[in-house]
């Protein structure tokens, strides 16, 4: 019998293979469409803290969406990998220094303010119609979200992916965090089980 971990690994590989096969120019257009959707569909109060991520490999480039939300008054932050298990969300300020992080990504310098996001744009490898996600296997986001929850904070969790990353069903594990919504090139959709 296939373990949950093995099945996730297989689903991750299949979804990433589909994502990798997307035309690079189409991915740019899709990211710009998603930015317009984010601008129109994600309500943020001035000063609200929105966490995004610096795209790696063939991920959706969420920077246009982040900048659209900044135009609405949001403060932005990006994850910074602190060690093998922990990320913190550091403020992204125009002109501030950026540093290389693990996995070929970059983030704000160590002197940047650490913020607790009220909206969290979550990267993922695969997702299903229930809001369950498969990350990249390191568990950084599951632990970061669990820590926010432990501190009494409930950020709005919006997965960001292409439609081709959807799978039939993600195997569930106790530590998994369920998304509230998913932003794809088809729009922003709320999951039925979201609170």
Coordinates of C-alpha atoms in Angstrom, one line a residue, residues 27-28 30-32 34-35 53-55 58-67 160 162:
X27 CA 2.9 32.2 -17.5
X28 CA 3.8 35.9 -17.6
X30 CA -1.3 34.5 -16.5
X31 CA 0.6 36.3 -13.6
X32 CA -0.6 39.7 -14.9
X34 CA -3.9 37.1 -11.5
X35 CA -2.6 40.5 -10.4
X53 CA 6.9 34.9 -2.0
X54 CA 9.7 35.4 -4.5
X55 CA 9.0 33.0 -7.3
X58 CA 8.3 27.9 -12.8
X59 CA 6.1 29.2 -9.9
X60 CA 3.5 31.8 -10.5
X61 CA 5.2 35.2 -10.3
X62 CA 3.2 36.8 -7.5
X63 CA 5.1 40.1 -7.6
X64 CA 2.6 41.9 -9.9
X65 CA -0.2 40.8 -7.5
X66 CA 1.8 42.0 -4.5
X67 CA 2.4 45.4 -6.1
X160 CA -1.4 30.7 -5.6
X162 CA -1.9 27.5 -12.1

